[in-house]
Coordinates of N, CA and C in Angstrom, one line a residue:
X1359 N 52.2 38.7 59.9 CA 52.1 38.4 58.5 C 53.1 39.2 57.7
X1360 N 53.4 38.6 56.9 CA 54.2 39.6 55.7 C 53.8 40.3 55.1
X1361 N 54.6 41.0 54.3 CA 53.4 42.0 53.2 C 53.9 41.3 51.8
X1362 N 52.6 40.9 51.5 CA 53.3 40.9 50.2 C 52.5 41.6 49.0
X1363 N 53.6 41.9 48.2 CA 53.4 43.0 47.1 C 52.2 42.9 46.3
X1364 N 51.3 43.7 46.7 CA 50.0 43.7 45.7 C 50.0 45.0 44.7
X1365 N 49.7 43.7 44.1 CA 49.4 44.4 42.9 C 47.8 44.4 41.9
X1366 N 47.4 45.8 41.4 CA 46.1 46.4 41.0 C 46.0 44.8 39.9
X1367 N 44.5 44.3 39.9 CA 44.7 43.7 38.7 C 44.4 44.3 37.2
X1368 N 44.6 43.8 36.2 CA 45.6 43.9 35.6 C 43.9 44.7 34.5
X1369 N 44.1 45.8 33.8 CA 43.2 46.5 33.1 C 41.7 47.0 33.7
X1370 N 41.6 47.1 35.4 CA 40.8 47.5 36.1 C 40.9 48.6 36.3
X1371 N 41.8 49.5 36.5 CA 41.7 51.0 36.7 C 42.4 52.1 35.7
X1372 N 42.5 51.6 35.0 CA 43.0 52.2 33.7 C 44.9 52.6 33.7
X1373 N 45.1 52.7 32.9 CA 46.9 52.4 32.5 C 47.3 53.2 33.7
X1374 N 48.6 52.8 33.8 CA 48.8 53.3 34.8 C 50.1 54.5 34.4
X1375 N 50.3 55.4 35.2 CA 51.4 56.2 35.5 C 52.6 56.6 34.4
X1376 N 53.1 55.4 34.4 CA 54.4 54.8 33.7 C 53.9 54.8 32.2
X1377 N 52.6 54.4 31.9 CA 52.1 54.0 30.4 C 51.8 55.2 30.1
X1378 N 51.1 56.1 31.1 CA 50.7 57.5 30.8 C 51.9 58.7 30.2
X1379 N 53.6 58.0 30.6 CA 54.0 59.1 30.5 C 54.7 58.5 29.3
X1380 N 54.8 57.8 29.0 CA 55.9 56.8 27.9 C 54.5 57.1 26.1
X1381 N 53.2 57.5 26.6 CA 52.6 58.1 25.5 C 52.6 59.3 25.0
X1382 N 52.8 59.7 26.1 CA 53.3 61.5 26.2 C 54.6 61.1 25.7
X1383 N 55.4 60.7 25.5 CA 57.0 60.8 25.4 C 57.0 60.5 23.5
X1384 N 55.8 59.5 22.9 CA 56.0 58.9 22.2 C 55.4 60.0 21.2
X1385 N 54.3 60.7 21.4 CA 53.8 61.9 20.6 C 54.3 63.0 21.0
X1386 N 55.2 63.6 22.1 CA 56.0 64.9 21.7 C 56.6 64.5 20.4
X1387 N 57.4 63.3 21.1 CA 58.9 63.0 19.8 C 58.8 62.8 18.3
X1388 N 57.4 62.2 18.1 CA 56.6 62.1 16.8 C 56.7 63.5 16.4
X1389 N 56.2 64.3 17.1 CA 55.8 65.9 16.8 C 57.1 66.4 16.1
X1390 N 57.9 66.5 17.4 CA 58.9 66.9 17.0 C 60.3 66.4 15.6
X1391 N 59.8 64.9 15.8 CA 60.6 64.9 14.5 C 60.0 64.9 13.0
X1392 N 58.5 65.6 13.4 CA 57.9 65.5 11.9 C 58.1 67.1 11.7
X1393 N 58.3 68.0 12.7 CA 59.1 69.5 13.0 C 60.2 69.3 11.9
X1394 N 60.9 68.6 12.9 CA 62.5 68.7 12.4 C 63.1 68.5 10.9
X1395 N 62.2 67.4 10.1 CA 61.9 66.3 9.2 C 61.5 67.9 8.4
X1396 N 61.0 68.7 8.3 CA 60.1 69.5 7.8 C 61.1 70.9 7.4
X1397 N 61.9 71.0 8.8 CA 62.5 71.9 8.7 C 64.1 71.6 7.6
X1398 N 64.2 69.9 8.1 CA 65.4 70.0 6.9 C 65.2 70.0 5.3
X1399 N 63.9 69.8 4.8 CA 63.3 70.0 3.9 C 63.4 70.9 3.1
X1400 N 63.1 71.9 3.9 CA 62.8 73.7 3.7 C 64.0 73.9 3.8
X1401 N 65.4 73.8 4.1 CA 67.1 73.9 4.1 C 66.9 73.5 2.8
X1402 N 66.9 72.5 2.5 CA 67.4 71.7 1.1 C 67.0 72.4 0.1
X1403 N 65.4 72.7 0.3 CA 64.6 72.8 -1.1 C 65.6 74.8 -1.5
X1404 N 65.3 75.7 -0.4 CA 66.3 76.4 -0.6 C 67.5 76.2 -0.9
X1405 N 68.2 75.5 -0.7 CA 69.5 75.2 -0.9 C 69.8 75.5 -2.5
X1406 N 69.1 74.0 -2.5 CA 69.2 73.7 -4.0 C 68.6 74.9 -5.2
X1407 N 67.2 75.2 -5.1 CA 66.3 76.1 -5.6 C 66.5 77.8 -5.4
X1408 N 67.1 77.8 -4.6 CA 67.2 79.5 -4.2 C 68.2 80.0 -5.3
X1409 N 67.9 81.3 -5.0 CA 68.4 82.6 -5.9 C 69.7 82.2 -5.7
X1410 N 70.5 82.4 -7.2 CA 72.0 81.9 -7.0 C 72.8 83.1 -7.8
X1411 N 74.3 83.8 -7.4 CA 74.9 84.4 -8.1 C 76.2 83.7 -7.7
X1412 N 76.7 83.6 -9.6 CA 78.0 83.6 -9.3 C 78.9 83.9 -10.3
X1413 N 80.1 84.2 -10.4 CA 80.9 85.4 -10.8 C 82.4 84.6 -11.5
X1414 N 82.9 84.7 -12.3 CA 84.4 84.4 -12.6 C 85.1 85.6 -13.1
X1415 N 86.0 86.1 -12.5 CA 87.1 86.4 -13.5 C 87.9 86.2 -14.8
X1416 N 87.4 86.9 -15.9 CA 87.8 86.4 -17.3 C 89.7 86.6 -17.2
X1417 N 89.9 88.0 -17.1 CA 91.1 88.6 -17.2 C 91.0 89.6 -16.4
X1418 N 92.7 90.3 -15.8 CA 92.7 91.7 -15.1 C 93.3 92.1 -16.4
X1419 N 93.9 93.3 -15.8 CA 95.1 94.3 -16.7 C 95.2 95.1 -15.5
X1420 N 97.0 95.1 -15.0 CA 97.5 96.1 -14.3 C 98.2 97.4 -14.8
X1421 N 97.6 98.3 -14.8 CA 98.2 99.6 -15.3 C 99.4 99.8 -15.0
X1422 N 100.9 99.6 -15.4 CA 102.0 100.0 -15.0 C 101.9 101.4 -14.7
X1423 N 102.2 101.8 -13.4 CA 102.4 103.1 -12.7 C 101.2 103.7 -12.1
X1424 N 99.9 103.2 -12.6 CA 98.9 103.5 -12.3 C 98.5 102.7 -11.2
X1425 N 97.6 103.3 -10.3 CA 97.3 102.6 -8.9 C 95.9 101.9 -9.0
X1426 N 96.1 101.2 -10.3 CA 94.6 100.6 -10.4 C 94.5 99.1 -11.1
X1427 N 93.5 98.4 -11.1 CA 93.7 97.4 -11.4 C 92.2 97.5 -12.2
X1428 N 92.1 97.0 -13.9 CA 90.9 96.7 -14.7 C 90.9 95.2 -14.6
X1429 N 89.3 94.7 -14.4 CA 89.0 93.5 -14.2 C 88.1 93.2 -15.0
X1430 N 87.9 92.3 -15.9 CA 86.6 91.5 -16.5 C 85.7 90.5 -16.2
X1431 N 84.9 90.7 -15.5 CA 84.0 89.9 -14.7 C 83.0 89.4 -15.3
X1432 N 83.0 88.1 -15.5 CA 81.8 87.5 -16.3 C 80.5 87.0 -15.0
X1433 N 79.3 87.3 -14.9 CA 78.3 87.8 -14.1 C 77.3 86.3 -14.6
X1434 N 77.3 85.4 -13.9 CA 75.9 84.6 -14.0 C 75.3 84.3 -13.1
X1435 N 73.5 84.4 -13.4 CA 72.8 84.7 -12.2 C 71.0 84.2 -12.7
X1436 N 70.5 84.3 -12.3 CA 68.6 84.0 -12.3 C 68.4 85.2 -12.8
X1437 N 67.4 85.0 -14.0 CA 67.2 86.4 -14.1 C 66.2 87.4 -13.8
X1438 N 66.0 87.3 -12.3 CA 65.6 89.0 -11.4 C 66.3 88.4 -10.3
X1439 N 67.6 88.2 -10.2 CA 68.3 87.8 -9.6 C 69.3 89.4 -8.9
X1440 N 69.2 90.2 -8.0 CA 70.0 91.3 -7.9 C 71.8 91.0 -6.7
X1441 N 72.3 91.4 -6.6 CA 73.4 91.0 -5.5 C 74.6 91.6 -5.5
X1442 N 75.4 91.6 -5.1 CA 77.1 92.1 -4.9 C 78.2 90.6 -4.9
X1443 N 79.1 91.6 -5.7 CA 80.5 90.4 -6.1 C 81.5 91.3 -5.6
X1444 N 82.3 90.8 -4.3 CA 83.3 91.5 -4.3 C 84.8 91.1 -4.6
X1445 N 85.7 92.0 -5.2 CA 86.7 91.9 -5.7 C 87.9 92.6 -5.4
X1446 N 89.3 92.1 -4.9 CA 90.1 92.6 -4.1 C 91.5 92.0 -5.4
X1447 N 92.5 93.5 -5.2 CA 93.7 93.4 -5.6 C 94.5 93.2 -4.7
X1448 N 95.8 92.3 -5.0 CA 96.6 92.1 -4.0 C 98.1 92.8 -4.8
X1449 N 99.0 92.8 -3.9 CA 100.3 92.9 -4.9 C 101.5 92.0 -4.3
X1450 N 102.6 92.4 -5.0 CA 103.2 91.4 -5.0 C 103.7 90.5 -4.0
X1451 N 103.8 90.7 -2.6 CA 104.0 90.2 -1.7 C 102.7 89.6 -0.8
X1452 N 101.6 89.6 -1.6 CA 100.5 88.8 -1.2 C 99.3 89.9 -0.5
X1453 N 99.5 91.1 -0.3 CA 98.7 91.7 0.7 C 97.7 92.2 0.2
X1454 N 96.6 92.9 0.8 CA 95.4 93.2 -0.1 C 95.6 94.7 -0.4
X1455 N 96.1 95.5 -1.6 CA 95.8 97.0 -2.2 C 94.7 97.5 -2.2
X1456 N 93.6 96.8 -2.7 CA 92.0 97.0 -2.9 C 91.4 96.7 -3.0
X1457 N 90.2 96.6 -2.6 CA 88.8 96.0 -2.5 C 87.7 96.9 -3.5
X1458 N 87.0 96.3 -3.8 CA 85.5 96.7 -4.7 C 84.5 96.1 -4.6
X1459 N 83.1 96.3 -4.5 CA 81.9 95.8 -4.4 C 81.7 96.0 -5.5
X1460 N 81.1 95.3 -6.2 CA 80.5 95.3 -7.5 C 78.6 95.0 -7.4
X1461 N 78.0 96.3 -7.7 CA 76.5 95.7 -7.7 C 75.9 94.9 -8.7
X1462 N 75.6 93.9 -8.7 CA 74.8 93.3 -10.0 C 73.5 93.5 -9.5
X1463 N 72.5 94.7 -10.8 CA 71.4 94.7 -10.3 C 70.7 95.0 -11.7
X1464 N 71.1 94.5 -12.9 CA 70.5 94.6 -13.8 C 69.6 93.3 -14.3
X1465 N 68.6 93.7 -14.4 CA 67.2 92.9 -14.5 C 66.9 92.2 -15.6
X1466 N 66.5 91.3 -16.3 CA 66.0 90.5 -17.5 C 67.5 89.5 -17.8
X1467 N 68.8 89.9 -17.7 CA 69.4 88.7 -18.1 C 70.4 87.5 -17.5
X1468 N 70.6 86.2 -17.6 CA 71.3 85.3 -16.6 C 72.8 85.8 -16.6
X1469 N 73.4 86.2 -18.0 CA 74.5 86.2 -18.0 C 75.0 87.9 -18.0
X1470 N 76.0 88.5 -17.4 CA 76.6 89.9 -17.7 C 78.2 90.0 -17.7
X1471 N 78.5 90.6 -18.5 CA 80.1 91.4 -18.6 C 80.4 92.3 -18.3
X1472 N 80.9 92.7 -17.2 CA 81.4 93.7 -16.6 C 82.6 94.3 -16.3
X1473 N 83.5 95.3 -17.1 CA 84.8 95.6 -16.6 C 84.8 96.7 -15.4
X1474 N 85.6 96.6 -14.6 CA 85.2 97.5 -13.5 C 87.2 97.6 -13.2
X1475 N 87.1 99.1 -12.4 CA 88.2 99.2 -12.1 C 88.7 99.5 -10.6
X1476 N 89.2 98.4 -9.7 CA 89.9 98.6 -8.4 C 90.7 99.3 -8.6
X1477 N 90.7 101.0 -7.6 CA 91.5 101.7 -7.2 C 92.8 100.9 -5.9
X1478 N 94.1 101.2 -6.5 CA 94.6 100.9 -5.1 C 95.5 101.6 -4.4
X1479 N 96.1 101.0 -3.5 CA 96.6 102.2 -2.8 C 98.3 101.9 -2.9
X1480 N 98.8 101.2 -3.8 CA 99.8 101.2 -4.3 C 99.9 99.7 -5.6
X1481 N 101.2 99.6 -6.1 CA 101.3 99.0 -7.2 C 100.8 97.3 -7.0
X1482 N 100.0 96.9 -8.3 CA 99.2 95.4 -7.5 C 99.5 94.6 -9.1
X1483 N 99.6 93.0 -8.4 CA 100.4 92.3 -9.4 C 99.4 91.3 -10.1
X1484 N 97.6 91.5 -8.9 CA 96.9 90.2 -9.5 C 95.5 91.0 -8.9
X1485 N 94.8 90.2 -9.4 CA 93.0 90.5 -8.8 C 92.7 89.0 -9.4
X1486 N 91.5 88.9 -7.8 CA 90.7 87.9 -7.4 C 89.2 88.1 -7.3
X1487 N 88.8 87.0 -7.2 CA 87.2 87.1 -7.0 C 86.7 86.7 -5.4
X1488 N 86.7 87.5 -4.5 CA 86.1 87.2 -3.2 C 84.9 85.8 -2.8
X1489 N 83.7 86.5 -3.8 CA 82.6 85.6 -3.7 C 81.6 86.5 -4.7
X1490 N 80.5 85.8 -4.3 CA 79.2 87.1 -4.9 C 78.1 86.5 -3.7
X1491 N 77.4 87.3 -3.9 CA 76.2 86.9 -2.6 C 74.7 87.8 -3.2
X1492 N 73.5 87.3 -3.2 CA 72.0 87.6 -3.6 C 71.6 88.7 -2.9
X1493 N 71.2 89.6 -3.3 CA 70.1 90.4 -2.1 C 68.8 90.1 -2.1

């Protein structure tokens, strides 16, 4: 005789194997993309809503002969917003003279004015604003 292919009939011994793992497959991945779904959320909402500083440069002044550079830094931020703005002089051939950290850690207002002065280590023709960053 031949064999031929038998098969269980059909809702008598309960799902089989194949169904069993294709439901397992179907609620990890639920799981996981209501995870993932959650976590880009929580990116955004920070993104958008988180503590923000940020900084422009009004004007420099370079002191002829002096190895320094005065900067006017106009300061906007949240206000209990604390952080660092760093600021670097270059001179004339592009290279960097000097760097400065500037703390912003004064409390109650969004906006501040700050003149600050980069020491450098020789004659500088410009100053820039790096970035600012929150603590």
């Amino acid at each position: 005789m031949a064999a031929v292919g038998e098969k269980l009939p059909q809702g008598r011994y309960g799902r089989s194997a194949d169904e069993r793992a294709d439901r397992r497959l179907r609620i990890v991945g639920a799981v996981l993309g209501t995870a993932m779904l959650g976590l880009v959320g929580w990116f955004g909402y920070d993104y958008v809503a988180g503590t923000r500083i940020s900084a422009e440069v009004i004007k420099f002044d370079v002191t002829e002969g002096a190895d320094e550079v005065q900067v006017h830094l106009e300061v906007r931020k949240d206000e209990q917003a604390t952080g660092s703005c760093t600021l670097r002089a270059l001179a004339k051939d592009g290279g960097e003279v000097g760097r400065l950290d500037v703390r912003i850690d004064r409390q109650g207002g969004n906006r501040i004015d700050e003149v600050v002065t980069i020491r450098t280590t020789r004659q500088a023709t410009a100053a820039e604003l790096m970035g600012c960053t929150a603590a």
